[in-house]
GROMACS .gro file of C-alpha atoms in nm:
model
  248
    1UNK     CA    1  -6.244   2.379   1.850
    2UNK     CA    2  -6.232   2.680   1.555
    3UNK     CA    3  -6.079   2.580   1.197
    4UNK     CA    4  -5.815   2.886   1.269
    5UNK     CA    5  -5.686   2.690   1.552
    6UNK     CA    6  -5.370   2.615   1.685
    7UNK     CA    7  -5.292   2.312   1.469
    8UNK     CA    8  -5.441   2.433   1.151
    9UNK     CA    9  -5.205   2.512   0.981
   10UNK     CA   10  -4.909   2.207   1.084
   11UNK     CA   11  -4.816   2.047   0.725
   12UNK     CA   12  -4.956   1.725   0.934
   13UNK     CA   13  -5.290   1.903   0.974
   14UNK     CA   14  -5.300   2.060   0.616
   15UNK     CA   15  -5.128   1.786   0.382
   16UNK     CA   16  -5.356   1.461   0.393
   17UNK     CA   17  -5.113   1.240   0.257
   18UNK     CA   18  -4.792   1.355   0.425
   19UNK     CA   19  -4.587   1.101   0.572
   20UNK     CA   20  -4.579   1.034   0.952
   21UNK     CA   21  -4.355   1.259   1.089
   22UNK     CA   22  -4.148   0.931   1.234
   23UNK     CA   23  -4.082   0.823   0.896
   24UNK     CA   24  -3.774   0.976   0.749
   25UNK     CA   25  -3.664   0.978   0.397
   26UNK     CA   26  -3.433   0.770   0.295
   27UNK     CA   27  -3.073   0.937   0.222
   28UNK     CA   28  -2.996   0.968  -0.181
   29UNK     CA   29  -2.681   0.769  -0.145
   30UNK     CA   30  -2.858   0.472   0.023
   31UNK     CA   31  -2.963   0.290  -0.303
   32UNK     CA   32  -2.590   0.399  -0.454
   33UNK     CA   33  -2.405   0.210  -0.221
   34UNK     CA   34  -2.656  -0.100  -0.264
   35UNK     CA   35  -2.589  -0.125  -0.592
   36UNK     CA   36  -2.188  -0.097  -0.571
   37UNK     CA   37  -2.191  -0.320  -0.307
   38UNK     CA   38  -2.408  -0.561  -0.534
   39UNK     CA   39  -2.169  -0.517  -0.864
   40UNK     CA   40  -1.839  -0.569  -0.720
   41UNK     CA   41  -1.944  -0.878  -0.551
   42UNK     CA   42  -2.150  -1.003  -0.841
   43UNK     CA   43  -1.897  -0.913  -1.130
   44UNK     CA   44  -1.535  -0.888  -0.933
   45UNK     CA   45  -1.342  -0.603  -0.859
   46UNK     CA   46  -1.195  -0.570  -1.238
   47UNK     CA   47  -1.643  -0.417  -1.253
   48UNK     CA   48  -1.561  -0.107  -0.981
   49UNK     CA   49  -1.326   0.181  -1.083
   50UNK     CA   50  -1.060   0.326  -0.902
   51UNK     CA   51  -1.303   0.577  -0.761
   52UNK     CA   52  -1.574   0.351  -0.685
   53UNK     CA   53  -1.304   0.084  -0.478
   54UNK     CA   54  -1.274   0.444  -0.302
   55UNK     CA   55  -1.602   0.407  -0.203
   56UNK     CA   56  -1.606   0.070  -0.054
   57UNK     CA   57  -1.384   0.123   0.177
   58UNK     CA   58  -1.458   0.434   0.310
   59UNK     CA   59  -1.821   0.315   0.392
   60UNK     CA   60  -1.722   0.202   0.660
   61UNK     CA   61  -1.537   0.489   0.779
   62UNK     CA   62  -1.849   0.730   0.668
   63UNK     CA   63  -2.163   0.528   0.703
   64UNK     CA   64  -2.401   0.805   0.723
   65UNK     CA   65  -2.272   1.065   0.367
   66UNK     CA   66  -2.239   1.030   0.017
   67UNK     CA   67  -1.892   0.971  -0.011
   68UNK     CA   68  -1.803   0.982  -0.408
   69UNK     CA   69  -1.671   1.334  -0.303
   70UNK     CA   70  -1.437   1.220  -0.085
   71UNK     CA   71  -1.296   0.921  -0.265
   72UNK     CA   72  -1.259   1.190  -0.646
   73UNK     CA   73  -1.082   1.470  -0.396
   74UNK     CA   74  -0.833   1.177  -0.271
   75UNK     CA   75  -0.713   1.021  -0.629
   76UNK     CA   76  -0.704   1.406  -0.724
   77UNK     CA   77  -0.454   1.478  -0.532
   78UNK     CA   78  -0.291   1.151  -0.489
   79UNK     CA   79  -0.299   0.995  -0.815
   80UNK     CA   80  -0.456   0.661  -0.818
   81UNK     CA   81  -0.623   0.388  -0.530
   82UNK     CA   82  -0.237   0.226  -0.462
   83UNK     CA   83  -0.116   0.557  -0.412
   84UNK     CA   84  -0.455   0.682  -0.177
   85UNK     CA   85  -0.413   0.390   0.063
   86UNK     CA   86   0.006   0.431   0.036
   87UNK     CA   87  -0.016   0.799   0.113
   88UNK     CA   88   0.193   0.888   0.462
   89UNK     CA   89  -0.165   0.934   0.740
   90UNK     CA   90  -0.049   1.321   0.760
   91UNK     CA   91  -0.119   1.420   0.460
   92UNK     CA   92  -0.427   1.185   0.359
   93UNK     CA   93  -0.537   1.402   0.682
   94UNK     CA   94  -0.442   1.706   0.428
   95UNK     CA   95  -0.764   1.648   0.256
   96UNK     CA   96  -1.071   1.779   0.341
   97UNK     CA   97  -1.292   1.526   0.518
   98UNK     CA   98  -1.030   1.294   0.544
   99UNK     CA   99  -1.086   1.233   0.944
  100UNK     CA  100  -0.930   0.936   1.193
  101UNK     CA  101  -1.141   0.706   1.117
  102UNK     CA  102  -1.149   0.779   0.713
  103UNK     CA  103  -0.726   0.708   0.745
  104UNK     CA  104  -0.750   0.420   1.008
  105UNK     CA  105  -0.979   0.231   0.710
  106UNK     CA  106  -0.741   0.328   0.434
  107UNK     CA  107  -0.437   0.177   0.618
  108UNK     CA  108  -0.651  -0.132   0.735
  109UNK     CA  109  -0.595  -0.158   0.366
  110UNK     CA  110  -0.325  -0.132   0.327
  111UNK     CA  111  -0.197  -0.367   0.540
  112UNK     CA  112  -0.405  -0.628   0.458
  113UNK     CA  113  -0.258  -0.598   0.082
  114UNK     CA  114   0.139  -0.619   0.238
  115UNK     CA  115   0.016  -0.907   0.417
  116UNK     CA  116  -0.121  -1.101   0.154
  117UNK     CA  117   0.100  -1.063  -0.046
  118UNK     CA  118   0.383  -1.151   0.210
  119UNK     CA  119   0.206  -1.457   0.272
  120UNK     CA  120   0.225  -1.559  -0.128
  121UNK     CA  121   0.637  -1.549  -0.114
  122UNK     CA  122   0.690  -1.617   0.272
  123UNK     CA  123   0.894  -1.934   0.307
  124UNK     CA  124   0.874  -2.013  -0.067
  125UNK     CA  125   1.167  -2.057  -0.323
  126UNK     CA  126   1.238  -1.737  -0.494
  127UNK     CA  127   1.284  -1.903  -0.789
  128UNK     CA  128   0.992  -2.014  -0.802
  129UNK     CA  129   0.785  -1.705  -0.681
  130UNK     CA  130   0.980  -1.436  -0.815
  131UNK     CA  131   0.706  -1.256  -0.998
  132UNK     CA  132   0.492  -1.300  -0.693
  133UNK     CA  133   0.796  -1.176  -0.474
  134UNK     CA  134   0.859  -0.866  -0.718
  135UNK     CA  135   0.495  -0.813  -0.700
  136UNK     CA  136   0.494  -0.774  -0.353
  137UNK     CA  137   0.789  -0.586  -0.308
  138UNK     CA  138   0.598  -0.380  -0.540
  139UNK     CA  139   0.291  -0.324  -0.295
  140UNK     CA  140   0.527  -0.280  -0.012
  141UNK     CA  141   0.743  -0.036  -0.190
  142UNK     CA  142   0.664   0.136  -0.517
  143UNK     CA  143   0.432   0.427  -0.382
  144UNK     CA  144   0.603   0.496  -0.040
  145UNK     CA  145   0.753   0.836  -0.077
  146UNK     CA  146   1.046   0.835   0.121
  147UNK     CA  147   1.364   0.597   0.046
  148UNK     CA  148   1.313   0.214   0.194
  149UNK     CA  149   1.583  -0.048   0.195
  150UNK     CA  150   1.478  -0.397   0.260
  151UNK     CA  151   1.662  -0.734   0.248
  152UNK     CA  152   1.497  -1.060   0.169
  153UNK     CA  153   1.712  -1.309   0.353
  154UNK     CA  154   1.734  -1.692   0.222
  155UNK     CA  155   1.797  -2.014   0.366
  156UNK     CA  156   2.071  -2.254   0.139
  157UNK     CA  157   1.772  -2.405  -0.038
  158UNK     CA  158   1.665  -2.007  -0.135
  159UNK     CA  159   1.377  -1.988   0.065
  160UNK     CA  160   1.265  -1.651   0.147
  161UNK     CA  161   1.296  -1.722   0.561
  162UNK     CA  162   1.240  -1.330   0.660
  163UNK     CA  163   1.192  -0.997   0.446
  164UNK     CA  164   1.268  -0.688   0.655
  165UNK     CA  165   1.292  -0.329   0.595
  166UNK     CA  166   1.609  -0.211   0.714
  167UNK     CA  167   1.648   0.155   0.692
  168UNK     CA  168   1.430   0.412   0.603
  169UNK     CA  169   1.573   0.724   0.414
  170UNK     CA  170   1.459   1.139   0.237
  171UNK     CA  171   1.284   1.098  -0.128
  172UNK     CA  172   1.670   1.070  -0.235
  173UNK     CA  173   1.898   0.888   0.002
  174UNK     CA  174   1.825   0.617   0.270
  175UNK     CA  175   2.125   0.538   0.469
  176UNK     CA  176   2.276   0.176   0.437
  177UNK     CA  177   2.551   0.046   0.671
  178UNK     CA  178   2.723  -0.299   0.537
  179UNK     CA  179   2.839  -0.438   0.849
  180UNK     CA  180   2.466  -0.420   0.989
  181UNK     CA  181   2.319  -0.627   0.666
  182UNK     CA  182   2.556  -0.901   0.704
  183UNK     CA  183   2.518  -0.864   1.104
  184UNK     CA  184   2.126  -0.951   1.070
  185UNK     CA  185   2.170  -1.205   0.797
  186UNK     CA  186   2.426  -1.417   1.064
  187UNK     CA  187   2.107  -1.343   1.312
  188UNK     CA  188   1.894  -1.528   1.100
  189UNK     CA  189   2.148  -1.779   0.972
  190UNK     CA  190   2.066  -1.665   0.622
  191UNK     CA  191   2.256  -1.753   0.323
  192UNK     CA  192   2.166  -1.532   0.088
  193UNK     CA  193   2.089  -1.225  -0.015
  194UNK     CA  194   1.820  -1.008  -0.212
  195UNK     CA  195   1.842  -0.629  -0.131
  196UNK     CA  196   1.562  -0.392  -0.275
  197UNK     CA  197   1.510  -0.038  -0.253
  198UNK     CA  198   1.226   0.183  -0.413
  199UNK     CA  199   1.284   0.547  -0.600
  200UNK     CA  200   1.005   0.803  -0.463
  201UNK     CA  201   1.097   0.947  -0.850
  202UNK     CA  202   0.931   0.687  -0.947
  203UNK     CA  203   1.241   0.583  -1.234
  204UNK     CA  204   1.385   0.317  -1.135
  205UNK     CA  205   1.771   0.355  -1.289
  206UNK     CA  206   2.029   0.296  -1.052
  207UNK     CA  207   2.214   0.555  -0.934
  208UNK     CA  208   2.595   0.523  -0.891
  209UNK     CA  209   2.492   0.599  -0.485
  210UNK     CA  210   2.330   0.282  -0.560
  211UNK     CA  211   2.617   0.086  -0.689
  212UNK     CA  212   2.847   0.194  -0.468
  213UNK     CA  213   2.632   0.107  -0.146
  214UNK     CA  214   2.598  -0.227  -0.359
  215UNK     CA  215   2.914  -0.347  -0.449
  216UNK     CA  216   2.994  -0.255  -0.010
  217UNK     CA  217   2.769  -0.482   0.104
  218UNK     CA  218   2.913  -0.765  -0.162
  219UNK     CA  219   3.246  -0.714  -0.020
  220UNK     CA  220   3.122  -0.742   0.292
  221UNK     CA  221   2.843  -1.029   0.286
  222UNK     CA  222   3.163  -1.254   0.045
  223UNK     CA  223   3.316  -1.210   0.386
  224UNK     CA  224   3.122  -1.434   0.568
  225UNK     CA  225   3.028  -1.676   0.281
  226UNK     CA  226   2.661  -1.500   0.175
  227UNK     CA  227   2.598  -1.433  -0.169
  228UNK     CA  228   2.408  -1.149  -0.301
  229UNK     CA  229   2.117  -1.287  -0.539
  230UNK     CA  230   2.065  -0.936  -0.701
  231UNK     CA  231   1.951  -0.580  -0.563
  232UNK     CA  232   1.598  -0.469  -0.695
  233UNK     CA  233   1.512  -0.073  -0.778
  234UNK     CA  234   1.184  -0.013  -0.746
  235UNK     CA  235   1.007   0.227  -0.927
  236UNK     CA  236   0.620   0.367  -0.949
  237UNK     CA  237   0.562   0.167  -1.288
  238UNK     CA  238   0.865  -0.098  -1.374
  239UNK     CA  239   1.158  -0.223  -1.221
  240UNK     CA  240   1.552  -0.297  -1.185
  241UNK     CA  241   1.758  -0.537  -1.142
  242UNK     CA  242   2.136  -0.523  -1.107
  243UNK     CA  243   2.162  -0.822  -1.201
  244UNK     CA  244   1.999  -0.778  -1.534
  245UNK     CA  245   2.208  -0.464  -1.592
  246UNK     CA  246   2.555  -0.650  -1.525
  247UNK     CA  247   2.670  -0.495  -1.197
  248UNK     CA  248   2.601  -0.776  -1.019
   0.00000   0.00000   0.00000
């Protein structure tokens, strides 16, 4: 065949050292993923930054793309790792690249964190696990964008027997009905309650509405022999105890 034939100018024919067409180049982020996983396993979670922790989560959702830019976008939008995994799906979807698979992975991590924290306090005396109880409340509520009111139900030995969300509200208000609180406590055969709600603003200082609502619940509870141990307001960085503030 003449030297100027059909295949003479193709890379496979003209470049003697070229790799076979079937061999694909390893993506530049492949080794980064391996190194990051190895560092995480060898040195623990404190060895990785927030965006690297997000990368580890996103690897499963996006197996064939560099996820570092998306991790940094999510942090820029929401602030930190906790805020990212706690963000509502509708807001996560506003970030370019955060599709259904990404949102699902983030919500799985959030649910796992809540379940783990809850398992450490459920069916245990609150007196000996108060720190873990507050950690659980912060994990579940501190980064929510709307108010949530939860009730922790205790038995006669102050063992946590149930933890339930009573109501959801807006960014600065949540409707709570004392009669419903008492009714549920009686259904569970509870002897005492701890009330918990969050302030999306981040400031845990109780409002006058919080104080009035707590007193209404306290009066309804006393009428049937229930004790209100505390009402805790959870903020993003701190919490406030009605008992410590002399409001109960």
